[in-house]
Tab-separated table of C-alpha atoms in Angstrom:
chain	number	residue	atom	x	y	z
H	1	MET	CA	-0.108	-0.006	-0.013
H	2	ALA	CA	2.711	2.538	0.876
H	3	GLN	CA	4.661	1.615	-2.349
H	4	ASN	CA	1.469	2.468	-4.287
H	5	ALA	CA	1.151	5.785	-2.490
H	6	VAL	CA	4.726	6.732	-3.643
H	7	GLY	CA	3.660	5.736	-7.017
H	8	ARG	CA	0.161	7.665	-6.891
H	9	LEU	CA	2.130	10.692	-5.535
H	10	PHE	CA	4.451	11.145	-8.479
H	11	ARG	CA	2.101	10.439	-11.242
H	12	SER	CA	0.287	13.520	-10.312
H	13	GLN	CA	0.766	16.157	-13.346
H	14	ASN	CA	-0.293	19.331	-10.986
H	15	SER	CA	3.009	20.623	-9.399
H	16	SER	CA	0.915	22.184	-6.716
H	17	SER	CA	-0.823	19.340	-6.162
H	18	LEU	CA	2.321	17.424	-5.948
H	19	ARG	CA	3.920	19.904	-3.298
H	20	GLN	CA	0.554	19.217	-1.271
H	21	SER	CA	0.876	16.037	-1.655
H	22	ILE	CA	4.490	15.235	-0.829
H	23	GLY	CA	4.202	17.506	1.829
H	24	SER	CA	1.231	15.680	3.622
H	25	PHE	CA	3.248	12.763	2.820
H	26	THR	CA	6.228	13.313	4.418
H	27	GLN	CA	4.485	15.426	7.555
H	28	THR	CA	3.054	11.879	8.377
H	29	ARG	CA	6.417	10.076	8.141
H	30	ASN	CA	9.083	12.755	9.488
H	31	VAL	CA	9.509	11.496	12.816
H	32	SER	CA	13.525	10.532	13.329
H	33	ARG	CA	13.848	6.799	14.693
H	34	ASN	CA	16.750	8.612	17.038
H	35	ALA	CA	17.961	12.149	17.016
H	36	VAL	CA	20.654	12.674	14.109
H	37	PRO	CA	23.928	12.815	15.783
H	38	THR	CA	26.037	15.987	15.132
H	39	PHE	CA	29.625	16.858	15.107
H	40	THR	CA	31.788	19.501	16.636
H	41	PRO	CA	34.447	21.084	14.622
H	42	THR	CA	37.692	19.296	14.309
H	43	SER	CA	41.540	20.274	14.004
H	44	SER	CA	41.503	18.800	10.328
H	45	PRO	CA	39.464	20.324	7.449
H	46	GLU	CA	39.558	16.936	5.780
H	47	LEU	CA	37.857	15.030	8.889
H	48	ASP	CA	35.287	17.792	9.121
H	49	GLN	CA	34.729	17.405	5.576
H	50	THR	CA	34.267	13.595	5.850
H	51	LEU	CA	31.912	13.544	9.178
H	52	ASN	CA	29.993	15.873	7.486
H	53	ARG	CA	29.608	13.620	4.550
H	54	PHE	CA	28.644	10.775	7.113
H	55	ARG	CA	26.165	12.974	8.377
H	56	GLU	CA	24.678	14.162	5.369
H	57	GLU	CA	24.667	11.209	3.362
H	58	LEU	CA	24.152	8.285	5.856
H	59	PHE	CA	22.929	9.217	9.004
H	60	ILE	CA	20.002	11.776	7.886
H	61	PRO	CA	18.741	9.442	5.383
H	62	PHE	CA	18.730	6.623	8.063
H	63	GLY	CA	17.106	9.054	10.379
H	64	LEU	CA	14.106	9.572	7.982
H	65	GLY	CA	11.324	6.797	7.365
H	66	GLN	CA	11.291	4.215	5.223
H	67	GLN	CA	9.144	5.584	2.494
H	68	GLN	CA	11.056	9.080	2.422
H	69	ARG	CA	14.543	7.300	1.744
H	70	ARG	CA	12.763	5.376	-1.016
H	71	LEU	CA	12.023	8.742	-2.782
H	72	MET	CA	15.762	9.718	-2.259
H	73	PHE	CA	17.228	6.387	-3.204
H	74	ARG	CA	15.137	5.174	-6.110
H	75	GLN	CA	16.278	6.439	-9.656
H	76	LYS	CA	12.643	6.547	-11.008
H	77	TYR	CA	12.087	9.434	-8.497
H	78	ALA	CA	14.974	11.480	-9.248
H	79	ASP	CA	13.718	14.031	-11.713
H	80	ARG	CA	10.550	14.282	-10.062
H	81	LEU	CA	12.663	15.230	-6.883
H	82	GLU	CA	14.922	17.540	-8.713
H	83	GLN	CA	11.782	19.429	-10.085
H	84	GLU	CA	9.947	19.614	-6.655
H	85	PRO	CA	12.240	19.828	-3.635
H	86	VAL	CA	10.850	18.080	-0.960
H	87	THR	CA	11.597	19.018	2.934
H	88	ALA	CA	11.246	16.614	5.972
H	89	ASN	CA	11.446	17.652	9.722
H	90	LEU	CA	14.070	15.643	11.687
H	91	GLY	CA	13.111	16.936	15.017
H	92	GLU	CA	13.766	20.690	15.091
H	93	GLU	CA	15.817	20.391	11.679
H	94	GLU	CA	14.810	20.790	8.440
H	95	PHE	CA	16.357	18.159	5.541
H	96	LEU	CA	15.944	18.878	1.963
H	97	LEU	CA	15.382	14.910	0.122
H	98	ARG	CA	17.412	14.609	-2.816
H	99	PRO	CA	18.258	11.993	-5.034
H	100	MET	CA	21.408	10.029	-3.991
H	101	ASP	CA	22.857	6.852	-5.357
H	102	PRO	CA	22.684	3.968	-2.513
H	103	GLN	CA	26.050	2.636	-3.863
H	104	SER	CA	27.872	6.209	-3.055
H	105	ARG	CA	27.035	6.169	0.734
H	106	PRO	CA	29.950	6.161	3.087
H	107	THR	CA	31.208	2.845	4.240
H	108	LYS	CA	32.368	1.236	7.192
H	109	ASN	CA	36.038	1.468	5.979
H	110	GLU	CA	35.500	5.255	5.325
H	111	ALA	CA	34.666	5.355	8.903
H	112	ILE	CA	37.725	3.973	9.715
H	113	GLU	CA	39.720	6.068	7.514
H	114	ALA	CA	37.773	9.364	9.502
H	115	ILE	CA	38.958	7.976	12.739
H	116	SER	CA	42.454	7.501	11.464
H	117	LEU	CA	42.236	11.135	10.983
H	118	MET	CA	41.516	11.890	14.582
H	119	LYS	CA	44.693	13.228	16.228
H	120	ASN	CA	43.588	14.935	19.432
H	121	THR	CA	40.724	14.981	22.223
H	122	THR	CA	38.889	17.661	20.468
H	123	ASP	CA	38.835	15.156	17.266
H	124	TRP	CA	38.095	12.113	19.380
H	125	ASN	CA	35.178	13.574	21.139
H	126	ASN	CA	33.319	12.967	17.678
H	127	LEU	CA	33.658	9.438	18.347
H	128	VAL	CA	30.342	8.993	20.298
H	129	SER	CA	28.601	10.724	17.428
H	130	LEU	CA	29.927	8.835	15.110
H	131	LEU	CA	29.700	5.382	16.312
H	132	ALA	CA	26.197	6.509	17.075
H	133	GLY	CA	25.133	7.429	13.519
H	134	LEU	CA	26.847	3.848	12.472
H	135	ARG	CA	25.001	2.140	14.891
H	136	MET	CA	21.508	4.041	13.664
H	137	SER	CA	22.686	2.940	9.986
H	138	ASN	CA	23.085	-0.253	10.456
H	139	ARG	CA	26.962	0.022	10.368
H	140	LEU	CA	28.138	-2.501	12.700
H	141	ILE	CA	32.447	-2.012	13.502
H	142	LYS	CA	34.058	-5.454	13.761
H	143	ALA	CA	35.567	-6.394	17.501
H	144	SER	CA	38.822	-6.201	16.081
H	145	ARG	CA	38.265	-2.750	14.448
H	146	MET	CA	37.163	-1.831	18.067
H	147	GLU	CA	40.584	-3.307	19.315
H	148	TRP	CA	42.246	-1.056	16.713
H	149	ILE	CA	40.152	2.040	17.878
H	150	VAL	CA	41.092	1.788	21.574
H	151	ARG	CA	44.974	1.782	20.448
H	152	LYS	CA	44.117	5.057	18.356
H	153	ALA	CA	42.397	6.754	21.129
H	154	ALA	CA	45.280	5.650	23.553
H	155	GLU	CA	47.905	7.266	21.290
H	156	ALA	CA	45.557	10.276	21.340
H	157	ASN	CA	45.097	10.233	25.235
H	158	ALA	CA	41.543	9.879	24.507
H	159	LEU	CA	40.548	6.481	26.441
H	160	GLY	CA	38.060	8.715	28.284
H	161	VAL	CA	36.295	9.138	25.218
H	162	VAL	CA	35.973	5.223	24.832
H	163	LEU	CA	34.360	5.279	28.535
H	164	GLU	CA	31.879	7.917	27.364
H	165	CYS	CA	31.151	5.767	24.457
H	166	ALA	CA	30.616	2.728	26.836
H	167	LYS	CA	28.546	4.608	29.144
H	168	GLN	CA	26.129	5.612	26.390
H	169	VAL	CA	25.933	2.003	24.869
H	170	GLU	CA	22.455	1.963	23.761
H	171	ARG	CA	23.339	4.979	21.238
H	172	THR	CA	26.856	3.766	20.203
H	173	GLY	CA	26.818	0.100	20.513
H	174	LEU	CA	30.235	-0.248	22.458
H	175	ARG	CA	29.734	-3.060	24.844
H	176	LEU	CA	32.103	-4.359	27.364
H	177	ASN	CA	31.211	-7.673	27.452
H	178	GLU	CA	33.999	-8.929	24.873
H	179	VAL	CA	37.320	-10.175	26.247
H	180	GLY	CA	39.560	-9.150	23.373
H	181	PHE	CA	38.287	-5.864	23.748
H	182	VAL	CA	38.152	-5.478	27.296
H	183	GLN	CA	41.961	-6.669	27.425
H	184	ARG	CA	42.681	-3.937	24.984
H	185	LEU	CA	41.258	-1.343	26.932
H	186	PHE	CA	42.978	-2.572	30.021
H	187	PHE	CA	46.114	-2.871	28.512
H	188	GLU	CA	46.106	0.213	27.271
H	189	LEU	CA	45.615	1.951	30.570
H	190	HIS	CA	48.147	0.024	31.815
H	191	ARG	CA	50.624	1.661	29.532
H	192	LYS	CA	49.044	5.009	30.171
H	193	ALA	CA	50.233	4.768	33.831
H	194	GLN	CA	53.701	2.978	32.615
H	195	ALA	CA	54.294	5.779	30.383
H	196	ALA	CA	54.233	8.315	33.583
H	197	GLU	CA	56.368	5.589	35.796
H	198	PHE	CA	53.310	4.727	37.796
H	199	GLU	CA	53.093	8.289	39.789
H	200	GLY	CA	51.176	11.350	39.521
H	201	PRO	CA	47.815	12.156	38.173
H	202	GLU	CA	48.049	9.852	34.897
H	203	VAL	CA	48.155	6.845	37.498
H	204	ALA	CA	44.858	8.219	39.257
H	205	LYS	CA	43.153	9.233	35.629
H	206	ALA	CA	43.594	5.645	34.548
H	207	LEU	CA	42.546	3.932	37.810
H	208	SER	CA	39.317	6.122	37.657
H	209	ILE	CA	38.790	4.982	34.069
H	210	ALA	CA	39.269	1.394	34.965
H	211	THR	CA	36.920	1.301	37.825
H	212	GLN	CA	34.312	3.011	36.079
H	213	LEU	CA	34.526	0.520	33.318
H	214	VAL	CA	34.254	-2.546	35.903
H	215	GLY	CA	31.109	-0.448	37.246
H	216	LEU	CA	29.690	-0.664	33.665
H	217	MET	CA	30.275	-4.044	33.356
H	218	GLU	CA	27.313	-4.506	36.038
H	219	ARG	CA	24.870	-2.630	34.156
H	220	PRO	CA	22.324	-3.883	31.142
H	221	GLY	CA	24.069	-3.811	27.820
H	222	HIS	CA	27.384	-4.825	29.259
H	223	VAL	CA	26.628	-7.728	31.235
H	224	GLN	CA	28.101	-11.194	29.916
H	225	HIS	CA	26.140	-13.946	31.515
H	226	ASP	CA	28.666	-16.833	30.785
H	227	VAL	CA	31.163	-16.713	33.677
H	228	VAL	CA	34.139	-17.895	32.121
H	229	LYS	CA	33.486	-15.448	29.047
H	230	ASP	CA	32.924	-12.505	31.629
H	231	PRO	CA	35.787	-10.004	31.206
H	232	LYS	CA	35.513	-8.600	34.816
H	233	ARG	CA	36.306	-11.713	36.140
H	234	ARG	CA	39.309	-12.148	34.421
H	235	PRO	CA	42.701	-11.483	36.045
H	236	PHE	CA	43.924	-9.091	33.473
H	237	VAL	CA	41.225	-6.876	34.893
H	238	ILE	CA	41.575	-7.515	38.537
H	239	GLY	CA	45.434	-7.342	37.881
H	240	THR	CA	45.314	-3.819	36.456
H	241	LEU	CA	42.700	-2.600	38.982
H	242	LEU	CA	45.521	-3.902	41.723
H	243	GLU	CA	48.587	-2.651	39.622
H	244	LEU	CA	46.874	1.141	39.835
H	245	SER	CA	45.691	1.058	42.907
H	246	ALA	CA	49.040	-0.053	44.269
H	247	ALA	CA	50.807	2.563	42.048
H	248	ARG	CA	48.538	5.299	43.557
H	249	ALA	CA	48.883	4.070	47.391
H	250	LEU	CA	52.791	4.321	46.907
H	251	SER	CA	52.830	7.427	44.795
H	252	GLU	CA	50.128	9.386	46.655
H	253	PHE	CA	49.166	7.991	49.930
H	254	GLY	CA	52.710	7.180	51.245
H	255	GLY	CA	52.440	3.554	50.956
H	256	LYS	CA	49.409	3.049	52.689
H	257	ASP	CA	46.317	1.301	51.357
H	258	GLN	CA	44.244	4.116	51.909
H	259	ASP	CA	40.552	3.128	50.565
H	260	GLY	CA	41.602	-0.974	51.111
H	261	ASN	CA	41.575	-1.608	47.620
H	262	VAL	CA	44.931	-3.151	47.104
H	263	ARG	CA	43.958	-5.909	49.466
H	264	LEU	CA	40.461	-6.491	48.077
H	265	TYR	CA	42.251	-6.843	44.882
H	266	SER	CA	44.767	-8.515	46.024
H	267	GLN	CA	42.006	-11.213	47.276
H	268	ARG	CA	40.068	-10.711	44.053
H	269	LEU	CA	43.110	-11.553	41.925
H	270	LEU	CA	43.883	-14.964	43.913
H	271	GLY	CA	40.586	-15.974	43.456
H	272	SER	CA	40.218	-15.463	40.017
H	273	TRP	CA	43.492	-17.017	38.637
H	274	SER	CA	42.080	-20.258	37.383
H	275	LEU	CA	40.341	-17.933	34.733
H	276	GLY	CA	44.184	-16.576	33.546
H	277	ASN	CA	46.287	-17.271	30.653
H	278	PHE	CA	49.102	-19.068	31.992
H	279	ASN	CA	49.787	-21.686	29.568
H	280	SER	CA	53.428	-22.326	29.812
H	281	GLU	CA	53.006	-24.977	26.677
H	282	THR	CA	52.184	-22.006	24.125
H	283	THR	CA	55.113	-21.559	21.880
H	284	GLU	CA	53.535	-19.709	18.579
H	285	TRP	CA	54.871	-15.747	19.036
H	286	VAL	CA	51.504	-14.100	18.570
H	287	ALA	CA	49.388	-16.011	21.093
H	288	VAL	CA	52.645	-15.936	23.505
H	289	ASP	CA	53.052	-12.122	22.824
H	290	LYS	CA	48.874	-11.764	23.696
H	291	MET	CA	49.752	-13.739	26.704
H	292	LEU	CA	52.550	-11.168	27.936
H	293	GLN	CA	50.149	-8.287	27.302
H	294	GLU	CA	47.705	-9.927	29.533
H	295	ASN	CA	50.063	-11.077	32.320
H	296	ILE	CA	52.661	-8.254	32.713
H	297	PRO	CA	50.340	-5.938	34.390
H	298	ILE	CA	49.243	-8.635	36.656
H	299	TYR	CA	52.979	-9.103	37.455
H	300	ASN	CA	53.450	-5.700	38.188
H	301	GLY	CA	50.456	-5.453	40.015
H	302	MET	CA	51.458	-8.264	42.485
H	303	LYS	CA	54.963	-6.367	42.895
H	304	LEU	CA	53.750	-3.078	43.553
H	305	ALA	CA	50.966	-4.571	45.945
H	306	LEU	CA	53.534	-6.316	48.395
H	307	GLN	CA	55.424	-2.639	48.646
H	308	VAL	CA	52.524	-1.219	50.132
H	309	HIS	CA	52.465	-1.168	53.705
H	310	GLY	CA	50.840	-4.117	55.640
H	311	ILE	CA	49.996	-6.329	52.918
H	312	VAL	CA	53.486	-8.153	52.793
H	313	ASN	CA	52.439	-9.088	56.491
H	314	GLU	CA	48.822	-9.738	55.635
H	315	ARG	CA	48.214	-13.390	55.869
H	316	ALA	CA	45.375	-13.738	54.133
H	317	VAL	CA	47.146	-12.393	50.426
H	318	ALA	CA	50.759	-12.473	51.074
H	319	PRO	CA	51.841	-15.732	50.586
H	320	GLY	CA	49.267	-16.224	47.787
H	321	LEU	CA	50.787	-13.333	46.247
H	322	LYS	CA	54.688	-14.012	46.472
H	323	ASN	CA	53.903	-17.707	45.210
H	324	ARG	CA	51.969	-16.490	42.243
H	325	LEU	CA	54.518	-13.664	41.575
H	326	ASN	CA	57.374	-16.719	41.649
H	327	GLU	CA	55.388	-18.586	39.123
H	328	LEU	CA	54.468	-15.580	36.543
H	329	ASN	CA	57.915	-14.330	37.021
H	330	GLN	CA	59.251	-17.691	35.722
H	331	LEU	CA	56.653	-18.070	33.006
H	332	ILE	CA	57.706	-13.913	31.733
H	333	SER	CA	61.255	-14.733	31.732
H	334	ASN	CA	60.809	-18.296	29.819
H	335	GLN	CA	58.790	-16.674	27.140
H	336	VAL	CA	61.621	-13.703	26.867
H	337	LYS	CA	64.350	-15.883	26.519
H	338	ASN	CA	62.937	-17.905	23.791
H	339	ALA	CA	61.431	-15.247	21.857
H	340	PRO	CA	62.289	-15.987	18.056
H	341	GLU	CA	65.387	-14.082	16.334
H	342	LYS	CA	63.029	-11.897	14.844
H	343	VAL	CA	61.051	-11.021	17.249
H	344	GLN	CA	64.293	-10.069	19.189
H	345	GLN	CA	65.652	-7.960	16.503
H	346	LYS	CA	62.170	-5.903	16.056
H	347	PRO	CA	60.394	-6.748	19.495
H	348	THR	CA	56.618	-7.240	19.487
H	349	VAL	CA	54.539	-4.864	21.995
H	350	GLY	CA	54.702	-7.874	24.776
H	351	LEU	CA	58.024	-8.223	24.666
H	352	VAL	CA	58.775	-4.650	24.744
H	353	GLN	CA	56.538	-4.671	27.899
H	354	ALA	CA	58.617	-7.346	29.064
H	355	GLN	CA	61.817	-5.574	28.403
H	356	LEU	CA	60.424	-2.553	30.292
H	357	LEU	CA	59.114	-4.497	33.212
H	358	TYR	CA	62.782	-6.275	33.729
H	359	GLN	CA	64.720	-2.993	33.172
H	360	GLY	CA	62.358	-1.159	35.764
């Protein structure tokens, strides 16, 4: 019926009647399913232009009703639409319908290219709108690409923007229930603190982000109901929280476990050990490197925790921390020693982390 209505609409020969009919038609279909995301100015004219193209050619059309998109994307209506411009209301915004080739719409790969143009936090603040627009346009980014986005955000000191995307999960679709993605996030928080030598405001900021991420994992949209697959139960999450909490205790609170979190995370880490990635039989380097990236924050977290006042004498945690620390030290040492020659010549991320660990 709707398609027949569109056909009748464009068979009308009277221009005035055509305008009235189209106007009446669009007014019945003019409510956007979601507010169309907007972008703020960036540091790059190229990025501004790219983001505007996504909004004009993808997000706004998908904010319209199905019949209005049909008017825009079907070639048989192009001439009439050119002759008789039609506007549609999207909330408080008016949008002029115009003929578009559906094959020319921006793609997910172009979205990745746009993200690669983001250089500072001002640019990265547009990530929420970009992901929200892609989601409403049914352009879902793969988990592996999301890990890449986290790495790029970390380089621009914009992990707080990723946290904001997670807070707006219903808009962005950025969920904290996949182990690989969450591991990348926490590893980058570890590196953020490491770059500051585990001292000062960068440690507090990294800890704040990590704590908020774990809190979000308890909320709808992020909950992983399979215990084995639940990221927040994994040692790499708890170990990073321990590392950052212990580092803050040492650098800000005179070595005191001010809020009790060092003790708490120590207990939780020991209780989660069976879910960790500690397979000494693994020899394939890609898997070993991933293991190093998971385990070095854990190792460093236990090492720092044992320097916090009271922890080394805490019977409930000290023996367990020392035993696990020795086990993990042996595993990491063997993995570094057995690294392939080509990896030693051009160290991978995990090996670099291990080298930094032992240098410290």
